[in-house]
């Protein structure tokens, strides 16, 4: 089969490269051939995704599409450095368990009523997923959810056993009273069995449904939360990089602040609708039971609260290292937002000459990453100036200790936790986009899509979002965005609509992998706990995909229009097309 597949590819190559030069140039055909091969390899994963991403380094120079120097420059460009810097900060947050402290604190504040507990899990997961990887967030949150559910089940079992014991005692007393009053009925009554509580089977079913809803909400919230920030997930970085590649004069239209302004409200809307859908699907809309309106905490809710409180107690008071990491994290977010806010001059313009031209979001990300390798993890110990006034032995021990402790972050930890495969995957995508633009393939594709100009832009964006949402269920979300975004860019140029009108919905839809366990790592982690079946995820995921496409379509046609001026065809896109 492999030989037959190789023959098919070789035959396809020969036929493809022998096309009439008047319809497509040889240079464009070579570039398209490599892209098709990589698309097949990415979809089938015959070799690792990161290894497939290295193919442009070999084949573009060999086929004369681009020089090795031009191709290799794409693998660690500005966007990739932004991604690496953001990930280093995220690794430091994980290293010192700051994310767990934030999660438990929010859950304790929100409460443990079923509806509020699910909302709390989703809010915390989405917030953490904005800054650290979706996989790490899910891997941290699911054990907390599992511990809470287990404790609630154990408490409910104990309460049920006590109720049954009390009920049996009352029944025996009633039988003895009846026997005393009517001796002839002794034989019949003594043989009667106390029937099982019919509520027990219903409670078991309800318990299973609650477990499914609570675990599914975590993986869905992780995928939704990653869309809110530019560094939250891979497809967002693909868009940023390809905008810089395809439209170098785009005036930095996609930066951290502009992306957050567009995607964060969309994330909130999706999160609320997803919560309502999961609430209806798995818990029902019994407000008195789910919300606890006017009721006291049940034994299960007290048990869940005690579990969260015990987990929080294990962390102890906030340490010096956690405080430093939190400070660095807040500083990074402030630097990102204030670099180029748009409505006023940012710090890059005010503090540095031509700073807006030279400084991008990668500079503060790498700056904070550098500080994490310098700042100490423990408070520096100052040695007393007069050793005679203190214990001599203690002074000698203090002298032996280094003045500064180990730094907040160690390179070995970063090397172990950094997803280098995603870095290479992004680089491979940027190399493809650059080669497509320089070889003329993008222009040729755009010319073929000219008939789409008769279709309304909102309809084009909606259909493309649905296609991407389905395609990403069986392919890596980064690979999906890498393959489709250059095509969308060419199409936008051919029909004279704003490139972001189709590229933004396509990017967000690449993260809507809700239907299958293999679609994304958070789904696989949740599925591995055994509470849900594939059918459960498919049923919920179909509606989640519809919710996602609806929210993105709404966002791009309401607040997205004035924010990115989507009703116009920008001059920077027009000049790039002409070139």
Coordinates of C-alpha atoms in Angstrom, one line a residue:
X1 CA 0.0 0.0 0.0
X2 CA 2.8 2.4 0.8
X3 CA 4.4 1.8 -2.6
X4 CA 1.1 2.3 -4.3
X5 CA 0.6 5.5 -2.4
X6 CA 4.1 6.7 -3.4
X7 CA 3.3 5.9 -7.0
X8 CA 0.1 7.9 -6.8
X9 CA 1.9 10.9 -5.4
X10 CA 4.7 10.7 -8.0
X11 CA 2.1 10.4 -10.8
X12 CA 0.2 13.3 -9.3
X13 CA 3.4 15.3 -9.1
X14 CA 4.3 14.6 -12.8
X15 CA 0.8 15.5 -14.0
X16 CA 0.6 18.6 -11.8
X17 CA 4.0 20.0 -12.9
X18 CA 3.2 19.4 -16.5
X19 CA 0.2 21.8 -16.5
X20 CA 0.0 24.4 -19.2
X21 CA 2.2 27.4 -18.3
X22 CA -0.6 29.8 -19.4
X23 CA -2.9 28.5 -16.7
X24 CA -0.4 28.1 -13.8
X25 CA 3.3 28.8 -13.6
X26 CA 5.8 26.1 -12.8
X27 CA 6.9 27.9 -9.7
X28 CA 3.4 28.0 -8.3
X29 CA 2.9 24.4 -9.2
X30 CA 5.9 23.3 -7.2
X31 CA 4.8 25.3 -4.2
X32 CA 1.3 23.9 -4.4
X33 CA 2.6 20.3 -4.7
X34 CA 4.6 20.7 -1.4
X35 CA 1.5 22.2 0.3
X36 CA -0.7 19.3 -0.8
X37 CA 1.8 16.7 0.4
X38 CA 2.1 18.5 3.8
X39 CA -1.7 18.8 4.1
X40 CA -2.1 15.1 3.5
X41 CA 0.6 14.3 6.1
X42 CA -0.9 16.7 8.6
X43 CA -4.4 15.2 8.2
X44 CA -3.3 11.5 8.3
X45 CA -0.4 12.0 10.8
X46 CA 1.7 9.4 9.1
X47 CA 4.7 11.1 10.6
X48 CA 4.6 13.5 13.6
X49 CA 3.1 16.9 12.9
X50 CA 6.3 18.7 13.8
X51 CA 8.4 16.6 11.5
X52 CA 6.0 17.3 8.6
X53 CA 6.5 21.0 9.4
X54 CA 10.2 20.7 8.6
X55 CA 9.6 19.6 5.0
X56 CA 9.7 23.2 3.5
X57 CA 13.4 23.5 4.7
X58 CA 14.3 20.6 2.4
X59 CA 12.0 20.7 -0.5
X60 CA 11.5 24.5 -1.2
X61 CA 15.2 25.0 -1.9
X62 CA 15.5 21.7 -3.8
X63 CA 12.6 22.6 -6.1
X64 CA 13.8 26.2 -6.5
X65 CA 10.8 27.8 -4.8
X66 CA 12.7 29.7 -2.1
X67 CA 16.3 29.8 -0.8
X68 CA 17.1 27.9 2.4
X69 CA 17.9 31.2 4.1
X70 CA 14.5 32.7 3.4
X71 CA 12.7 29.5 4.5
X72 CA 14.6 29.0 7.8
X73 CA 14.0 32.6 8.8
X74 CA 10.3 31.8 9.2
X75 CA 10.8 29.2 11.9
X76 CA 11.7 31.7 14.6
X77 CA 10.2 35.0 13.6
X78 CA 8.6 37.7 15.7
X79 CA 5.3 35.8 16.2
X80 CA 7.1 32.6 17.3
X81 CA 9.1 34.6 19.8
X82 CA 5.9 36.1 21.2
X83 CA 4.6 32.5 21.5
X84 CA 7.8 31.3 23.2
X85 CA 7.8 34.2 25.7
X86 CA 4.2 33.8 26.6
X87 CA 4.7 30.1 27.1
X88 CA 7.7 30.6 29.4
X89 CA 5.5 32.9 31.6
X90 CA 2.8 30.2 31.6
X91 CA 5.3 27.5 32.6
X92 CA 6.4 29.6 35.6
X93 CA 2.7 30.0 36.7
X94 CA 2.3 26.2 36.5
X95 CA 5.7 25.6 38.2
X96 CA 4.6 27.4 41.4
X97 CA 1.0 26.2 41.4
X98 CA -0.3 29.7 41.1
X99 CA -3.0 28.6 38.7
X100 CA -4.4 26.1 41.3
X101 CA -4.5 28.8 44.0
X102 CA -6.5 31.1 41.7
X103 CA -8.9 28.2 40.7
X104 CA -9.6 27.2 44.3
X105 CA -10.1 30.8 45.5
X106 CA -12.6 31.5 42.8
X107 CA -14.5 28.3 43.4
X108 CA -14.8 29.0 47.1
X109 CA -16.1 32.5 46.4
X110 CA -18.7 31.4 43.9
X111 CA -20.2 28.6 46.0
X112 CA -21.0 24.9 45.5
X113 CA -24.6 24.9 44.4
X114 CA -24.7 22.6 41.3
X115 CA -25.3 25.4 38.7
X116 CA -22.9 27.8 40.4
X117 CA -20.3 25.0 40.8
X118 CA -20.4 24.2 37.0
X119 CA -20.2 27.9 36.2
X120 CA -17.3 28.3 38.6
X121 CA -15.4 25.4 37.0
X122 CA -16.0 26.9 33.5
X123 CA -15.0 30.4 34.5
X124 CA -11.8 29.3 36.2
X125 CA -10.9 27.0 33.4
X126 CA -11.6 29.6 30.7
X127 CA -9.6 32.3 32.6
X128 CA -6.6 30.1 33.1
X129 CA -6.7 28.8 29.5
X130 CA -6.4 32.4 28.3
X131 CA -2.8 32.5 29.7
X132 CA -1.5 28.9 30.0
X133 CA -2.0 26.0 27.6
X134 CA -5.5 24.4 27.3
X135 CA -4.0 21.0 28.0
X136 CA -2.2 22.1 31.2
X137 CA -5.4 23.8 32.4
X138 CA -7.6 20.8 31.8
X139 CA -5.0 18.4 33.4
X140 CA -5.1 20.6 36.5
X141 CA -8.8 21.2 36.7
X142 CA -10.2 17.7 36.1
X143 CA -8.6 16.1 39.2
X144 CA -10.2 18.9 41.3
X145 CA -13.6 18.2 39.6
X146 CA -13.1 14.5 40.2
X147 CA -12.3 15.0 43.9
X148 CA -15.4 17.2 44.4
X149 CA -17.7 14.7 42.6
X150 CA -16.2 11.7 44.6
X151 CA -16.8 13.5 47.9
X152 CA -20.3 14.5 47.0
X153 CA -21.1 10.8 46.0
X154 CA -19.6 9.5 49.2
X155 CA -21.6 11.9 51.3
X156 CA -24.8 11.2 49.5
X157 CA -24.2 7.4 50.0
X158 CA -23.7 7.9 53.7
X159 CA -26.8 10.1 54.0
X160 CA -28.8 7.5 52.0
X161 CA -27.6 4.6 54.3
X162 CA -28.6 6.6 57.4
X163 CA -32.0 7.3 55.9
X164 CA -32.5 3.7 55.0
X165 CA -31.5 2.6 58.5
X166 CA -33.9 5.1 60.1
X167 CA -36.7 3.9 57.7
X168 CA -36.1 0.3 58.6
X169 CA -36.2 1.0 62.3
X170 CA -39.5 2.9 61.9
X171 CA -41.0 0.1 59.9
X172 CA -40.1 -2.5 62.5
X173 CA -41.7 -0.4 65.2
X174 CA -44.9 -0.1 63.1
X175 CA -45.0 -3.8 62.5
X176 CA -44.6 -4.6 66.2
X177 CA -47.5 -2.3 67.0
X178 CA -49.7 -3.9 64.4
X179 CA -48.7 -7.4 65.6
X180 CA -49.7 -6.6 69.1
X181 CA -53.2 -5.3 68.0
X182 CA -53.8 -8.1 65.5
X183 CA -52.1 -11.5 66.3
X184 CA -53.5 -13.2 63.3
X185 CA -51.5 -11.1 61.0
X186 CA -48.2 -11.9 62.5
X187 CA -47.2 -14.5 60.0
X188 CA -48.1 -12.4 57.0
X189 CA -46.4 -9.2 58.2
X190 CA -43.3 -10.9 59.5
X191 CA -42.6 -12.1 56.0
X192 CA -43.1 -8.7 54.3
X193 CA -40.0 -7.2 52.8
X194 CA -39.1 -3.5 53.0
X195 CA -39.2 -2.4 49.4
X196 CA -36.3 -0.5 47.9
X197 CA -36.5 3.2 47.5
X198 CA -37.7 3.9 43.9
X199 CA -35.7 7.2 44.1
X200 CA -32.4 5.4 44.3
X201 CA -32.2 4.5 40.6
X202 CA -33.3 8.0 39.5
X203 CA -30.6 9.5 41.8
X204 CA -28.0 7.2 40.2
X205 CA -29.0 8.4 36.8
X206 CA -28.9 12.0 37.9
X207 CA -25.5 11.5 39.5
X208 CA -24.1 10.1 36.2
X209 CA -25.6 13.0 34.3
X210 CA -24.0 15.5 36.7
X211 CA -20.6 13.8 36.4
X212 CA -20.8 14.0 32.6
X213 CA -21.8 17.7 32.7
X214 CA -19.2 18.7 35.2
X215 CA -16.3 17.0 33.3
X216 CA -17.4 18.1 29.8
X217 CA -17.7 21.7 31.0
X218 CA -14.0 21.7 31.7
X219 CA -12.7 20.7 28.3
X220 CA -15.2 22.9 26.5
X221 CA -14.3 25.9 28.7
X222 CA -10.6 25.3 28.0
X223 CA -11.1 25.4 24.2
X224 CA -13.3 28.5 24.5
X225 CA -11.0 30.4 26.9
X226 CA -8.0 29.9 24.7
X227 CA -9.6 32.0 22.0
X228 CA -9.7 35.2 24.2
X229 CA -6.1 36.1 24.0
X230 CA -3.5 36.2 21.2
X231 CA -1.2 33.8 23.0
X232 CA -4.0 31.6 24.3
X233 CA -3.9 28.9 21.6
X234 CA -2.0 28.1 18.4
X235 CA -4.5 29.2 15.7
X236 CA -4.5 32.8 17.1
X237 CA -0.7 32.9 16.6
X238 CA -1.0 31.5 13.1
X239 CA -3.3 34.4 12.2
X240 CA -0.9 37.0 13.7
X241 CA 2.1 35.5 11.9
X242 CA 0.3 35.1 8.5
X243 CA -1.1 38.7 8.7
X244 CA 2.5 39.9 9.1
X245 CA 3.7 37.6 6.3
X246 CA 1.0 38.3 3.8
X247 CA 0.4 42.0 4.7
X248 CA 3.6 43.5 6.0
X249 CA 2.2 47.0 6.0
X250 CA -1.0 46.2 8.0
X251 CA -0.2 48.8 10.7
X252 CA -0.1 46.1 13.4
X253 CA -3.9 45.7 13.1
X254 CA -3.8 42.4 15.0
X255 CA -2.0 42.9 18.3
X256 CA -2.7 41.7 21.9
X257 CA -5.0 44.6 22.7
X258 CA -7.1 44.6 19.5
X259 CA -7.5 40.8 19.6
X260 CA -8.6 40.9 23.2
X261 CA -11.1 43.6 22.5
X262 CA -12.7 41.5 19.8
X263 CA -12.3 38.0 21.2
X264 CA -12.9 38.4 24.9
X265 CA -16.6 39.5 24.6
X266 CA -17.1 36.6 22.1
X267 CA -15.6 34.2 24.7
X268 CA -17.9 35.5 27.4
X269 CA -20.9 35.0 25.2
X270 CA -19.9 31.5 24.2
X271 CA -19.1 30.5 27.8
X272 CA -22.6 31.6 29.0
X273 CA -24.4 29.8 26.1
X274 CA -22.3 26.7 26.7
X275 CA -23.1 26.8 30.4
X276 CA -26.8 27.1 29.7
X277 CA -26.7 24.2 27.1
X278 CA -24.8 21.9 29.5
X279 CA -27.1 22.9 32.4
X280 CA -30.2 22.1 30.3
X281 CA -28.7 18.9 28.8
X282 CA -27.4 17.3 32.0
X283 CA -29.0 19.0 35.0
X284 CA -32.3 20.4 33.9
X285 CA -33.7 23.8 34.7
X286 CA -34.9 23.2 38.2
X287 CA -33.8 26.6 39.6
X288 CA -34.6 25.7 43.2
X289 CA -32.5 22.6 43.1
X290 CA -29.6 23.8 40.8
X291 CA -29.4 27.4 42.1
X292 CA -30.5 26.7 45.7
X293 CA -32.9 29.7 45.7
X294 CA -34.0 30.1 49.3
X295 CA -32.5 26.8 50.5
X296 CA -29.7 25.8 52.8
X297 CA -26.7 23.9 51.8
X298 CA -27.2 20.1 51.6
X299 CA -24.7 17.6 53.0
X300 CA -23.3 17.0 49.5
X301 CA -22.7 20.8 49.0
X302 CA -21.0 21.0 52.4
X303 CA -18.8 18.1 51.5
X304 CA -17.8 19.7 48.1
X305 CA -17.0 23.0 49.9
X306 CA -14.9 21.1 52.5
X307 CA -12.9 19.4 49.7
X308 CA -12.1 22.7 48.0
X309 CA -11.3 24.2 51.4
X310 CA -8.9 21.3 52.2
X311 CA -7.2 21.6 48.9
X312 CA -6.7 25.3 49.5
X313 CA -5.3 24.6 52.9
X314 CA -2.8 22.2 51.5
X315 CA -1.3 25.1 49.4
X316 CA -0.7 27.1 52.6
X317 CA -0.1 30.9 52.5
X318 CA 1.1 32.5 49.3
X319 CA 4.8 32.2 49.0
X320 CA 7.4 34.7 48.0
X321 CA 7.9 32.9 44.6
X322 CA 4.2 32.8 43.9
X323 CA 3.9 36.6 44.6
X324 CA 6.8 37.3 42.3
X325 CA 5.3 35.2 39.5
X326 CA 1.9 36.9 40.0
X327 CA 3.6 40.3 39.8
X328 CA 5.5 39.4 36.6
X329 CA 2.3 38.0 35.1
X330 CA 0.3 41.2 35.8
X331 CA 3.2 43.3 34.6
X332 CA 3.3 41.4 31.3
X333 CA -0.5 41.8 30.7
X334 CA -0.2 45.5 31.4
X335 CA 2.7 45.9 29.0
X336 CA 0.8 44.1 26.3
X337 CA -2.3 46.2 26.7
X338 CA -0.6 49.5 27.0
X339 CA 2.0 49.1 24.2
X340 CA -0.4 50.2 21.4
X341 CA -3.9 50.6 22.8
X342 CA -5.1 52.4 19.6
X343 CA -7.2 55.2 21.2
X344 CA -4.1 56.8 22.9
X345 CA -0.3 56.6 22.4
X346 CA 1.2 53.6 24.1
X347 CA 4.4 53.3 26.1
X348 CA 6.3 52.1 23.0
X349 CA 5.7 55.4 21.3
X350 CA 6.1 57.7 24.3
X351 CA 9.3 56.2 25.8
X352 CA 11.2 55.2 22.7
X353 CA 11.8 57.1 19.4
X354 CA 9.9 55.3 16.6
X355 CA 9.0 52.6 19.2
X356 CA 5.8 51.8 17.4
X357 CA 7.8 50.8 14.4
X358 CA 10.4 48.7 16.2
X359 CA 8.6 47.3 19.2
X360 CA 6.1 44.5 19.0
X361 CA 4.3 42.3 21.5
X362 CA 7.2 39.9 21.5
X363 CA 9.5 42.4 23.2
X364 CA 7.7 42.6 26.6
X365 CA 7.0 38.8 26.5
X366 CA 10.7 38.0 26.2
X367 CA 11.6 40.7 28.7
X368 CA 9.4 39.2 31.4
X369 CA 10.7 35.7 30.5
X370 CA 14.2 37.0 31.1
X371 CA 13.3 38.4 34.5
X372 CA 11.9 35.0 35.5
X373 CA 15.4 33.5 35.1
X374 CA 16.9 36.3 37.2
X375 CA 14.5 37.0 40.1
X376 CA 15.1 34.8 43.2
X377 CA 12.5 32.2 44.3
X378 CA 13.2 32.9 48.0
X379 CA 13.6 36.2 49.9
X380 CA 17.3 37.1 50.0
X381 CA 18.9 36.5 53.4
X382 CA 20.9 39.4 54.6
X383 CA 23.7 38.5 57.0
X384 CA 24.0 40.5 60.2
X385 CA 26.8 43.0 60.4
X386 CA 27.7 42.0 64.0
X387 CA 28.1 38.2 64.3
X388 CA 28.9 38.4 68.0
X389 CA 25.3 39.5 68.7
X390 CA 23.8 36.4 67.2
X391 CA 24.3 32.6 67.6
X392 CA 27.8 31.8 66.2
X393 CA 26.7 28.5 64.8
X394 CA 23.7 30.0 63.1
X395 CA 25.9 32.8 61.7
X396 CA 28.3 30.2 60.3
X397 CA 25.4 28.4 58.6
X398 CA 24.1 31.7 57.2
X399 CA 27.5 32.5 55.8
X400 CA 27.6 29.2 53.9
X401 CA 24.3 29.9 52.3
X402 CA 24.3 31.8 49.0
X403 CA 23.1 35.4 49.1
X404 CA 20.5 34.8 46.4
X405 CA 18.4 31.7 46.1
X406 CA 17.7 29.8 42.9
X407 CA 15.7 31.8 40.3
X408 CA 12.0 31.6 39.8
X409 CA 12.4 29.4 36.7
X410 CA 15.1 26.9 35.7
X411 CA 15.9 26.2 32.1
X412 CA 15.6 22.4 32.6
X413 CA 11.9 22.9 33.6
X414 CA 11.3 25.1 30.5
X415 CA 13.0 22.6 28.2
X416 CA 10.8 19.8 29.6
X417 CA 7.5 21.6 29.5
X418 CA 7.9 23.7 26.4
X419 CA 5.7 22.4 23.5
X420 CA 8.5 22.6 20.9
X421 CA 6.4 20.7 18.4
X422 CA 3.9 23.6 18.3
X423 CA 6.8 26.1 17.7
X424 CA 7.9 24.0 14.7
X425 CA 4.3 23.7 13.5
X426 CA 3.9 27.4 13.6
X427 CA 7.2 27.9 11.8
X428 CA 6.2 25.5 9.0
X429 CA 2.9 27.3 8.5
X430 CA 4.7 30.6 8.2
X431 CA 7.1 29.2 5.7
X432 CA 4.2 27.9 3.6
X433 CA 2.4 31.3 3.7
X434 CA 5.6 33.1 2.7
X435 CA 6.3 30.7 -0.1
X436 CA 2.7 30.9 -1.4
X437 CA 2.9 34.7 -1.5
X438 CA 6.3 34.9 -3.2
X439 CA 5.7 32.2 -5.7
X440 CA 2.4 33.7 -6.9
X441 CA 0.3 30.7 -5.7
X442 CA -1.8 33.0 -3.5
X443 CA -2.6 35.3 -6.3
X444 CA -3.5 32.5 -8.6
X445 CA -5.8 31.0 -6.0
X446 CA -7.4 34.3 -5.4
X447 CA -8.1 34.7 -9.1
X448 CA -9.9 31.4 -9.2
X449 CA -12.3 32.5 -6.5
X450 CA -13.5 35.7 -8.2
X451 CA -17.0 34.2 -8.8
X452 CA -17.6 34.3 -5.0
X453 CA -17.9 38.1 -5.2
X454 CA -21.7 37.6 -5.9
X455 CA -22.2 36.1 -2.4
X456 CA -22.7 38.4 0.6
X457 CA -19.6 38.6 2.8
X458 CA -21.5 37.5 6.0
X459 CA -22.7 34.3 4.2
X460 CA -19.1 33.5 3.0
X461 CA -17.8 34.0 6.6
X462 CA -20.5 31.7 8.1
X463 CA -20.0 28.9 5.6
X464 CA -16.2 29.0 6.0
X465 CA -16.6 28.9 9.8
X466 CA -18.8 25.8 9.5
X467 CA -16.3 24.1 7.2
X468 CA -13.4 24.9 9.6
X469 CA -15.4 23.7 12.7
X470 CA -16.0 20.4 11.0
X471 CA -12.5 20.0 9.6
X472 CA -10.8 20.7 12.9
X473 CA -12.5 17.8 14.6
X474 CA -10.2 15.4 12.8
X475 CA -7.1 17.6 12.3
X476 CA -4.8 19.6 14.5
X477 CA -6.3 23.1 15.1
X478 CA -2.9 24.7 14.3
X479 CA -2.6 22.7 11.1
X480 CA -6.1 23.6 10.1
X481 CA -5.5 27.3 10.5
X482 CA -2.1 27.0 8.7
X483 CA -3.7 25.3 5.7
X484 CA -6.8 27.5 5.3
X485 CA -5.8 31.0 6.3
X486 CA -3.7 31.7 3.2
X487 CA -6.5 30.5 1.0
X488 CA -9.0 32.8 2.8
X489 CA -6.5 35.7 2.4
X490 CA -6.4 35.1 -1.4
X491 CA -10.1 34.8 -1.6
X492 CA -10.6 38.1 0.3
X493 CA -8.3 39.8 -2.1
X494 CA -10.1 38.4 -5.2
X495 CA -13.6 39.5 -4.0
X496 CA -12.4 42.8 -2.5
X497 CA -13.5 42.3 1.1
X498 CA -11.4 42.9 4.2
X499 CA -9.1 39.9 4.8
X500 CA -10.0 39.8 8.5
X501 CA -13.7 39.4 7.6
X502 CA -13.0 35.8 6.7
X503 CA -9.7 35.1 8.5
X504 CA -10.9 36.0 12.0
X505 CA -13.9 33.6 11.9
X506 CA -11.7 30.9 10.4
X507 CA -9.2 31.3 13.1
X508 CA -11.7 31.2 16.0
X509 CA -13.5 28.2 14.4
X510 CA -10.3 26.2 14.3
X511 CA -10.6 26.0 18.1
X512 CA -14.1 24.6 18.1
X513 CA -13.1 21.0 18.4
X514 CA -16.0 19.9 20.7
X515 CA -17.3 16.6 19.2
X516 CA -14.6 13.9 19.4
X517 CA -12.2 12.8 22.1
X518 CA -9.3 12.8 19.6
X519 CA -10.1 16.3 18.4
X520 CA -8.0 18.1 21.0
X521 CA -6.0 17.1 24.1
X522 CA -8.5 18.6 26.6
X523 CA -11.2 16.3 25.2
X524 CA -8.9 13.3 25.4
X525 CA -8.0 14.1 29.1
X526 CA -11.7 14.4 30.1
X527 CA -12.7 11.2 28.1
X528 CA -9.9 9.2 29.9
X529 CA -11.7 9.6 33.2
X530 CA -14.5 7.3 32.0
X531 CA -17.5 9.4 32.8
X532 CA -18.6 10.1 29.3
X533 CA -19.0 8.0 26.1
X534 CA -18.1 9.2 22.6
X535 CA -21.9 9.5 21.8
X536 CA -22.3 11.9 24.8
X537 CA -19.5 14.1 23.5
X538 CA -20.8 14.0 19.9
X539 CA -24.4 15.0 21.0
X540 CA -23.1 17.9 23.1
X541 CA -20.4 18.9 20.6
X542 CA -22.8 19.3 17.7
X543 CA -24.7 22.0 19.6
X544 CA -21.5 23.5 20.9
X545 CA -20.2 23.9 17.3
X546 CA -23.5 25.6 16.3
X547 CA -23.2 27.9 19.3
X548 CA -19.6 28.7 18.4
X549 CA -20.3 29.5 14.7
X550 CA -23.3 31.6 15.8
X551 CA -21.3 33.6 18.3
X552 CA -18.4 34.2 15.8
X553 CA -20.9 35.3 13.1
X554 CA -22.5 37.7 15.5
X555 CA -19.2 39.1 16.7
X556 CA -17.8 39.7 13.3
X557 CA -20.9 41.5 12.1
X558 CA -21.5 43.7 15.2
X559 CA -18.6 45.0 17.3
X560 CA -16.0 43.5 14.9
X561 CA -17.0 45.8 12.0
X562 CA -16.1 49.2 13.6
X563 CA -13.2 47.7 15.5
X564 CA -11.3 46.5 12.4
X565 CA -13.2 48.6 9.8
X566 CA -14.4 45.5 8.1
X567 CA -16.8 47.4 5.7
X568 CA -13.8 48.7 3.7
X569 CA -11.1 47.0 1.6
X570 CA -7.9 48.4 3.2
X571 CA -5.1 50.0 1.2
X572 CA -2.5 47.8 2.8
X573 CA -4.3 44.7 1.5
X574 CA -4.8 46.3 -1.9
X575 CA -1.1 47.2 -2.3
X576 CA -0.1 43.7 -1.3
X577 CA -2.4 42.2 -3.9
X578 CA -1.0 44.5 -6.6
X579 CA 2.5 43.5 -5.8

